[in-house]
PDB file of C-alpha atoms in Angstrom:
ATOM      1  CA  MET A   1      64.467-115.883  89.693  1.00 38.00           C
ATOM      2  CA  ALA A   2      61.663-117.847  91.396  1.00 46.00           C
ATOM      3  CA  ARG A   3      57.972-117.230  90.781  1.00 57.00           C
ATOM      4  CA  ASN A   4      56.523-114.493  92.955  1.00 57.00           C
ATOM      5  CA  ILE A   5      54.451-116.008  95.780  1.00 57.00           C
ATOM      6  CA  GLY A   6      53.975-112.793  97.736  1.00 55.00           C
ATOM      7  CA  PRO A   7      50.897-110.555  97.825  1.00 58.00           C
ATOM      8  CA  ALA A   8      49.540-110.283  94.275  1.00 58.00           C
ATOM      9  CA  CYS A   9      47.977-106.875  94.890  1.00 56.00           C
ATOM     10  CA  ARG A  10      51.419-105.374  95.488  1.00 58.00           C
ATOM     11  CA  ILE A  11      52.368-106.324  91.927  1.00 57.00           C
ATOM     12  CA  CYS A  12      49.407-104.401  90.474  1.00 58.00           C
ATOM     13  CA  ARG A  13      50.210-101.390  92.633  1.00 55.00           C
ATOM     14  CA  ARG A  14      53.879-101.479  91.661  1.00 57.00           C
ATOM     15  CA  GLU A  15      53.017-101.596  87.954  1.00 57.00           C
ATOM     16  CA  ASN A  16      50.253 -98.985  88.420  1.00 59.00           C
ATOM     17  CA  LEU A  17      47.889-101.247  86.487  1.00 62.00           C
ATOM     18  CA  LYS A  18      45.206-103.736  87.457  1.00 59.00           C
ATOM     19  CA  LEU A  19      46.495-107.102  86.229  1.00 61.00           C
ATOM     20  CA  TYR A  20      43.559-109.193  87.500  1.00 58.00           C
ATOM     21  CA  LEU A  21      45.813-111.609  89.373  1.00 56.00           C
ATOM     22  CA  LYS A  22      43.276-112.528  92.092  1.00 53.00           C
ATOM     23  CA  GLY A  23      40.224-113.388  90.068  1.00 56.00           C
ATOM     24  CA  ASP A  24      36.849-112.259  91.414  1.00 54.00           C
ATOM     25  CA  ARG A  25      38.435-110.093  94.103  1.00 55.00           C
ATOM     26  CA  CYS A  26      39.745-107.796  91.350  1.00 52.00           C
ATOM     27  CA  TYR A  27      36.155-107.069  90.278  1.00 54.00           C
ATOM     28  CA  SER A  28      34.959-106.291  93.805  1.00 56.00           C
ATOM     29  CA  ASP A  29      35.281-103.371  96.222  1.00 57.00           C
ATOM     30  CA  LYS A  30      37.972-105.353  98.049  1.00 56.00           C
ATOM     31  CA  CYS A  31      40.458-104.796  95.233  1.00 60.00           C
ATOM     32  CA  ALA A  32      43.553-103.250  96.847  1.00 54.00           C
ATOM     33  CA  PHE A  33      44.493-101.429  93.642  1.00 53.00           C
ATOM     34  CA  GLU A  34      41.183 -99.586  93.656  1.00 54.00           C
ATOM     35  CA  ARG A  35      41.508 -98.684  97.329  1.00 55.00           C
ATOM     36  CA  ARG A  36      45.190 -97.746  97.225  1.00 59.00           C
ATOM     37  CA  ALA A  37      46.136 -96.734  93.693  1.00 60.00           C
ATOM     38  CA  PHE A  38      49.740 -95.928  94.549  1.00 55.00           C
ATOM     39  CA  GLY A  39      52.961 -97.886  94.834  1.00 57.00           C
ATOM     40  CA  PRO A  40      53.527-100.320  97.704  1.00 56.00           C
ATOM     41  CA  GLY A  41      55.943 -99.749 100.561  1.00 54.00           C
ATOM     42  CA  GLN A  42      57.042 -96.824 102.672  1.00 51.00           C
ATOM     43  CA  HIS A  43      57.713 -94.547  99.702  1.00 48.00           C
ATOM     44  CA  GLY A  44      54.770 -95.672  97.582  1.00 52.00           C
ATOM     45  CA  GLN A  45      53.207 -92.226  97.498  1.00 55.00           C
ATOM     46  CA  SER A  46      56.456 -90.357  96.954  1.00 55.00           C
ATOM     47  CA  LYS A  47      57.257 -88.687  93.659  1.00 54.00           C
ATOM     48  CA  PHE A  48      60.272 -90.242  92.000  1.00 54.00           C
ATOM     49  CA  LYS A  49      62.428 -88.849  89.235  1.00 61.00           C
ATOM     50  CA  LYS A  50      61.680 -89.779  85.654  1.00 76.00           C
ATOM     51  CA  LEU A  51      62.590 -93.372  84.773  1.00 77.00           C
ATOM     52  CA  SER A  52      65.370 -94.062  82.304  1.00 88.00           C
ATOM     53  CA  ASP A  53      64.599 -95.801  78.985  1.00 90.00           C
ATOM     54  CA  TYR A  54      66.071 -99.021  80.367  1.00 92.00           C
ATOM     55  CA  ALA A  55      63.900 -98.825  83.510  1.00 88.00           C
ATOM     56  CA  VAL A  56      60.755 -98.306  81.412  1.00 89.00           C
ATOM     57  CA  GLN A  57      61.617-101.332  79.249  1.00 93.00           C
ATOM     58  CA  LEU A  58      62.410-103.463  82.304  1.00 92.00           C
ATOM     59  CA  ARG A  59      59.154-102.553  84.045  1.00 89.00           C
ATOM     60  CA  GLU A  60      57.181-103.493  80.909  1.00 91.00           C
ATOM     61  CA  LYS A  61      58.840-106.892  80.801  1.00 94.00           C
ATOM     62  CA  GLN A  62      58.273-107.456  84.528  1.00 89.00           C
ATOM     63  CA  LYS A  63      54.617-106.457  84.123  1.00 88.00           C
ATOM     64  CA  VAL A  64      53.979-108.997  81.358  1.00 92.00           C
ATOM     65  CA  LYS A  65      55.888-111.696  83.252  1.00 91.00           C
ATOM     66  CA  SER A  66      53.703-111.104  86.305  1.00 86.00           C
ATOM     67  CA  MET A  67      50.569-111.049  84.192  1.00 87.00           C
ATOM     68  CA  TYR A  68      51.262-114.523  82.788  1.00 91.00           C
ATOM     69  CA  GLY A  69      52.898-115.895  85.964  1.00 88.00           C
ATOM     70  CA  MET A  70      56.229-116.795  84.390  1.00 91.00           C
ATOM     71  CA  VAL A  71      59.814-116.851  85.619  1.00 91.00           C
ATOM     72  CA  GLU A  72      62.645-115.184  83.709  1.00 93.00           C
ATOM     73  CA  GLY A  73      63.945-118.363  82.068  1.00 94.00           C
ATOM     74  CA  GLN A  74      60.518-119.337  80.734  1.00 94.00           C
ATOM     75  CA  PHE A  75      59.855-115.837  79.489  1.00 95.00           C
ATOM     76  CA  ARG A  76      63.219-115.570  77.712  1.00 96.00           C
ATOM     77  CA  LEU A  77      62.722-118.919  75.990  1.00 96.00           C
ATOM     78  CA  THR A  78      59.295-117.772  74.793  1.00 97.00           C
ATOM     79  CA  PHE A  79      60.813-114.545  73.487  1.00 97.00           C
ATOM     80  CA  ASP A  80      63.554-116.460  71.649  1.00 97.00           C
ATOM     81  CA  ARG A  81      60.910-118.647  70.013  1.00 97.00           C
ATOM     82  CA  ALA A  82      58.922-115.572  68.974  1.00 96.00           C
ATOM     83  CA  GLU A  83      62.068-114.022  67.510  1.00 96.00           C
ATOM     84  CA  ARG A  84      62.688-117.083  65.326  1.00 96.00           C
ATOM     85  CA  GLN A  85      59.169-116.990  63.885  1.00 95.00           C
ATOM     86  CA  LYS A  86      58.200-114.981  60.839  1.00 94.00           C
ATOM     87  CA  GLY A  87      56.426-111.695  61.426  1.00 92.00           C
ATOM     88  CA  VAL A  88      56.671-109.036  64.138  1.00 94.00           C
ATOM     89  CA  THR A  89      58.552-110.371  67.161  1.00 96.00           C
ATOM     90  CA  GLY A  90      56.489-108.479  69.744  1.00 95.00           C
ATOM     91  CA  GLU A  91      53.182-109.691  68.334  1.00 94.00           C
ATOM     92  CA  ASN A  92      54.544-113.239  68.014  1.00 95.00           C
ATOM     93  CA  LEU A  93      55.474-113.095  71.702  1.00 96.00           C
ATOM     94  CA  LEU A  94      51.988-112.096  72.802  1.00 95.00           C
ATOM     95  CA  VAL A  95      50.377-114.769  70.625  1.00 95.00           C
ATOM     96  CA  LEU A  96      52.618-117.438  72.181  1.00 96.00           C
ATOM     97  CA  LEU A  97      51.751-116.209  75.681  1.00 96.00           C
ATOM     98  CA  GLU A  98      48.026-116.333  74.932  1.00 94.00           C
ATOM     99  CA  ARG A  99      48.333-119.832  73.463  1.00 96.00           C
ATOM    100  CA  ARG A 100      49.638-121.234  76.751  1.00 97.00           C
ATOM    101  CA  LEU A 101      47.169-123.765  78.135  1.00 97.00           C
ATOM    102  CA  ASP A 102      46.823-121.999  81.501  1.00 95.00           C
ATOM    103  CA  SER A 103      46.104-118.724  79.717  1.00 94.00           C
ATOM    104  CA  ALA A 104      43.518-120.386  77.458  1.00 95.00           C
ATOM    105  CA  ILE A 105      41.762-121.921  80.490  1.00 95.00           C
ATOM    106  CA  PHE A 106      41.625-118.470  82.091  1.00 92.00           C
ATOM    107  CA  ARG A 107      40.335-116.852  78.895  1.00 92.00           C
ATOM    108  CA  LEU A 108      37.577-119.472  78.687  1.00 93.00           C
ATOM    109  CA  GLY A 109      36.396-118.620  82.196  1.00 90.00           C
ATOM    110  CA  MET A 110      37.028-122.088  83.621  1.00 93.00           C
ATOM    111  CA  ALA A 111      39.303-120.365  86.147  1.00 91.00           C
ATOM    112  CA  SER A 112      38.997-116.914  87.694  1.00 86.00           C
ATOM    113  CA  SER A 113      42.729-116.173  87.371  1.00 87.00           C
ATOM    114  CA  ARG A 114      45.746-117.522  85.541  1.00 89.00           C
ATOM    115  CA  ASN A 115      47.142-118.794  88.838  1.00 89.00           C
ATOM    116  CA  GLN A 116      43.972-120.810  89.417  1.00 90.00           C
ATOM    117  CA  ALA A 117      44.119-122.044  85.813  1.00 93.00           C
ATOM    118  CA  ARG A 118      47.716-123.164  86.367  1.00 93.00           C
ATOM    119  CA  GLN A 119      46.601-125.216  89.369  1.00 93.00           C
ATOM    120  CA  LEU A 120      43.833-126.871  87.359  1.00 94.00           C
ATOM    121  CA  VAL A 121      46.351-127.895  84.720  1.00 96.00           C
ATOM    122  CA  ARG A 122      48.985-129.038  87.226  1.00 95.00           C
ATOM    123  CA  HIS A 123      46.444-131.170  89.093  1.00 95.00           C
ATOM    124  CA  LYS A 124      45.465-132.960  85.878  1.00 94.00           C
ATOM    125  CA  HIS A 125      41.932-131.613  85.602  1.00 95.00           C
ATOM    126  CA  VAL A 126      42.398-130.521  81.974  1.00 96.00           C
ATOM    127  CA  LEU A 127      42.149-132.598  78.801  1.00 96.00           C
ATOM    128  CA  VAL A 128      43.330-131.537  75.352  1.00 97.00           C
ATOM    129  CA  ASN A 129      41.910-133.659  72.542  1.00 97.00           C
ATOM    130  CA  GLY A 130      40.884-136.258  75.136  1.00 94.00           C
ATOM    131  CA  ARG A 131      44.339-136.579  76.704  1.00 95.00           C
ATOM    132  CA  LYS A 132      45.414-135.277  80.108  1.00 95.00           C
ATOM    133  CA  VAL A 133      47.872-132.400  79.902  1.00 96.00           C
ATOM    134  CA  ASN A 134      49.493-131.151  83.104  1.00 95.00           C
ATOM    135  CA  ILE A 135      51.951-128.679  81.582  1.00 96.00           C
ATOM    136  CA  PRO A 136      50.730-125.050  81.917  1.00 96.00           C
ATOM    137  CA  SER A 137      53.058-123.882  79.130  1.00 95.00           C
ATOM    138  CA  PHE A 138      51.608-126.359  76.610  1.00 97.00           C
ATOM    139  CA  LEU A 139      50.707-124.423  73.453  1.00 97.00           C
ATOM    140  CA  VAL A 140      47.222-124.999  72.062  1.00 97.00           C
ATOM    141  CA  SER A 141      46.776-125.137  68.287  1.00 96.00           C
ATOM    142  CA  VAL A 142      43.935-124.536  65.860  1.00 96.00           C
ATOM    143  CA  GLY A 143      41.376-127.330  66.098  1.00 96.00           C
ATOM    144  CA  ASP A 144      42.329-128.441  69.616  1.00 97.00           C
ATOM    145  CA  GLU A 145      39.452-129.346  71.921  1.00 97.00           C
ATOM    146  CA  ILE A 146      39.867-128.322  75.562  1.00 97.00           C
ATOM    147  CA  THR A 147      37.731-129.834  78.288  1.00 96.00           C
ATOM    148  CA  LEU A 148      37.855-130.980  81.914  1.00 94.00           C
ATOM    149  CA  LYS A 149      37.722-134.393  83.520  1.00 93.00           C
ATOM    150  CA  GLU A 150      34.196-135.700  84.075  1.00 91.00           C
ATOM    151  CA  LYS A 151      34.390-135.277  87.871  1.00 90.00           C
ATOM    152  CA  SER A 152      35.890-131.794  87.592  1.00 90.00           C
ATOM    153  CA  ARG A 153      33.004-130.478  85.493  1.00 89.00           C
ATOM    154  CA  THR A 154      30.691-130.459  88.520  1.00 88.00           C
ATOM    155  CA  ASN A 155      33.226-128.805  90.824  1.00 89.00           C
ATOM    156  CA  SER A 156      31.414-125.898  92.498  1.00 89.00           C
ATOM    157  CA  LEU A 157      34.290-123.466  91.959  1.00 88.00           C
ATOM    158  CA  ILE A 158      34.506-124.234  88.244  1.00 90.00           C
ATOM    159  CA  VAL A 159      30.719-124.018  87.874  1.00 88.00           C
ATOM    160  CA  GLU A 160      30.758-120.590  89.560  1.00 88.00           C
ATOM    161  CA  ASN A 161      33.570-119.443  87.275  1.00 88.00           C
ATOM    162  CA  LEU A 162      31.658-120.485  84.169  1.00 88.00           C
ATOM    163  CA  GLU A 163      28.516-118.734  85.409  1.00 85.00           C
ATOM    164  CA  ALA A 164      30.516-115.509  85.673  1.00 81.00           C
ATOM    165  CA  VAL A 165      32.162-115.868  82.247  1.00 80.00           C
ATOM    166  CA  ALA A 166      29.721-113.367  80.719  1.00 72.00           C
ATOM    167  CA  ARG A 167      31.370-110.627  82.751  1.00 74.00           C
ATOM    168  CA  ARG A 168      34.720-111.082  81.010  1.00 76.00           C
ATOM    169  CA  GLY A 169      33.609-112.577  77.750  1.00 83.00           C
ATOM    170  CA  VAL A 170      35.395-115.213  75.681  1.00 90.00           C
ATOM    171  CA  PRO A 171      37.810-114.063  72.958  1.00 91.00           C
ATOM    172  CA  SER A 172      36.729-114.782  69.395  1.00 91.00           C
ATOM    173  CA  TRP A 173      39.607-117.198  68.760  1.00 94.00           C
ATOM    174  CA  LEU A 174      38.054-119.599  71.296  1.00 95.00           C
ATOM    175  CA  GLU A 175      34.628-121.244  71.185  1.00 95.00           C
ATOM    176  CA  LEU A 176      33.060-122.245  74.519  1.00 94.00           C
ATOM    177  CA  ASP A 177      30.274-124.772  75.049  1.00 92.00           C
ATOM    178  CA  LYS A 178      29.419-123.824  78.626  1.00 89.00           C
ATOM    179  CA  ASP A 179      26.763-126.526  79.100  1.00 88.00           C
ATOM    180  CA  ASN A 180      29.179-129.342  78.254  1.00 90.00           C
ATOM    181  CA  VAL A 181      32.231-127.572  79.731  1.00 91.00           C
ATOM    182  CA  LYS A 182      34.326-127.873  76.619  1.00 92.00           C
ATOM    183  CA  ALA A 183      35.913-125.487  74.158  1.00 95.00           C
ATOM    184  CA  LYS A 184      37.582-125.439  70.782  1.00 97.00           C
ATOM    185  CA  VAL A 185      40.434-123.354  69.399  1.00 97.00           C
ATOM    186  CA  LYS A 186      38.949-121.815  66.265  1.00 95.00           C
ATOM    187  CA  THR A 187      41.970-119.797  65.179  1.00 94.00           C
ATOM    188  CA  LEU A 188      45.147-118.309  66.604  1.00 93.00           C
ATOM    189  CA  PRO A 189      44.788-115.185  68.766  1.00 91.00           C
ATOM    190  CA  ASN A 190      45.590-111.813  67.252  1.00 88.00           C
ATOM    191  CA  ARG A 191      47.009-108.613  68.712  1.00 86.00           C
ATOM    192  CA  GLU A 192      43.745-106.677  68.516  1.00 84.00           C
ATOM    193  CA  GLU A 193      42.045-108.995  71.019  1.00 80.00           C
ATOM    194  CA  LEU A 194      44.481-108.270  73.844  1.00 79.00           C
ATOM    195  CA  THR A 195      42.731-105.589  75.845  1.00 75.00           C
ATOM    196  CA  LEU A 196      45.365-104.990  78.521  1.00 74.00           C
ATOM    197  CA  PRO A 197      47.770-102.140  77.711  1.00 82.00           C
ATOM    198  CA  ILE A 198      50.983-103.935  76.742  1.00 88.00           C
ATOM    199  CA  GLN A 199      53.775-102.195  74.862  1.00 92.00           C
ATOM    200  CA  GLU A 200      55.517-105.245  73.479  1.00 94.00           C
ATOM    201  CA  HIS A 201      58.019-103.181  71.497  1.00 95.00           C
ATOM    202  CA  LEU A 202      59.646-102.167  74.800  1.00 95.00           C
ATOM    203  CA  ILE A 203      60.312-105.833  75.616  1.00 96.00           C
ATOM    204  CA  VAL A 204      61.835-106.367  72.173  1.00 96.00           C
ATOM    205  CA  GLU A 205      64.057-103.317  72.682  1.00 95.00           C
ATOM    206  CA  LEU A 206      65.156-104.603  76.101  1.00 95.00           C
ATOM    207  CA  TYR A 207      66.172-108.051  74.876  1.00 94.00           C
ATOM    208  CA  SER A 208      67.813-106.573  71.762  1.00 90.00           C
ATOM    209  CA  LYS A 209      70.414-104.641  73.764  1.00 79.00           C
TER     210      LYS A 209
END
């Protein structure tokens, strides 16, 4: 399945949850989810019968996939890796998703959305430990230093994003030096820091069938 390139607001409305896929627009009065908090399409406001257990599990997986902008193959590989690690599979999965470089860039406020963060990485604006990394799925580790190319640090869009970082805040596992546009991974993320309502056990149940 290819990555969804259609209207992002439809995804939020379908999942009945604001996923913050369009950056600053999601915080404004223009947010489509706020204006039309019902499903998209002709029958969006209709009342449907109760979803089956499988449908609930599938929707949870689709929601998290959309949130992190991943295709099915990428997501399944990440799940398989989480399953092989010690500990709780669902929590391992979320930690791996948060450790993705595009997700870390978004969490730091250098980009207003994960999609924008993915573009920054793809276009070689991002350095990890002084080396260019253009792979959005690259996993950051404790002690890694994340920064931008010298020319990119004065980009007006990035400067605006960093000015607005106080609105979202930076998670405690990351340390941001806003003046020098660089950050450091202090520790690995933990489950308690993920504020969006994700029921990871449903994804584990789905893939365990």
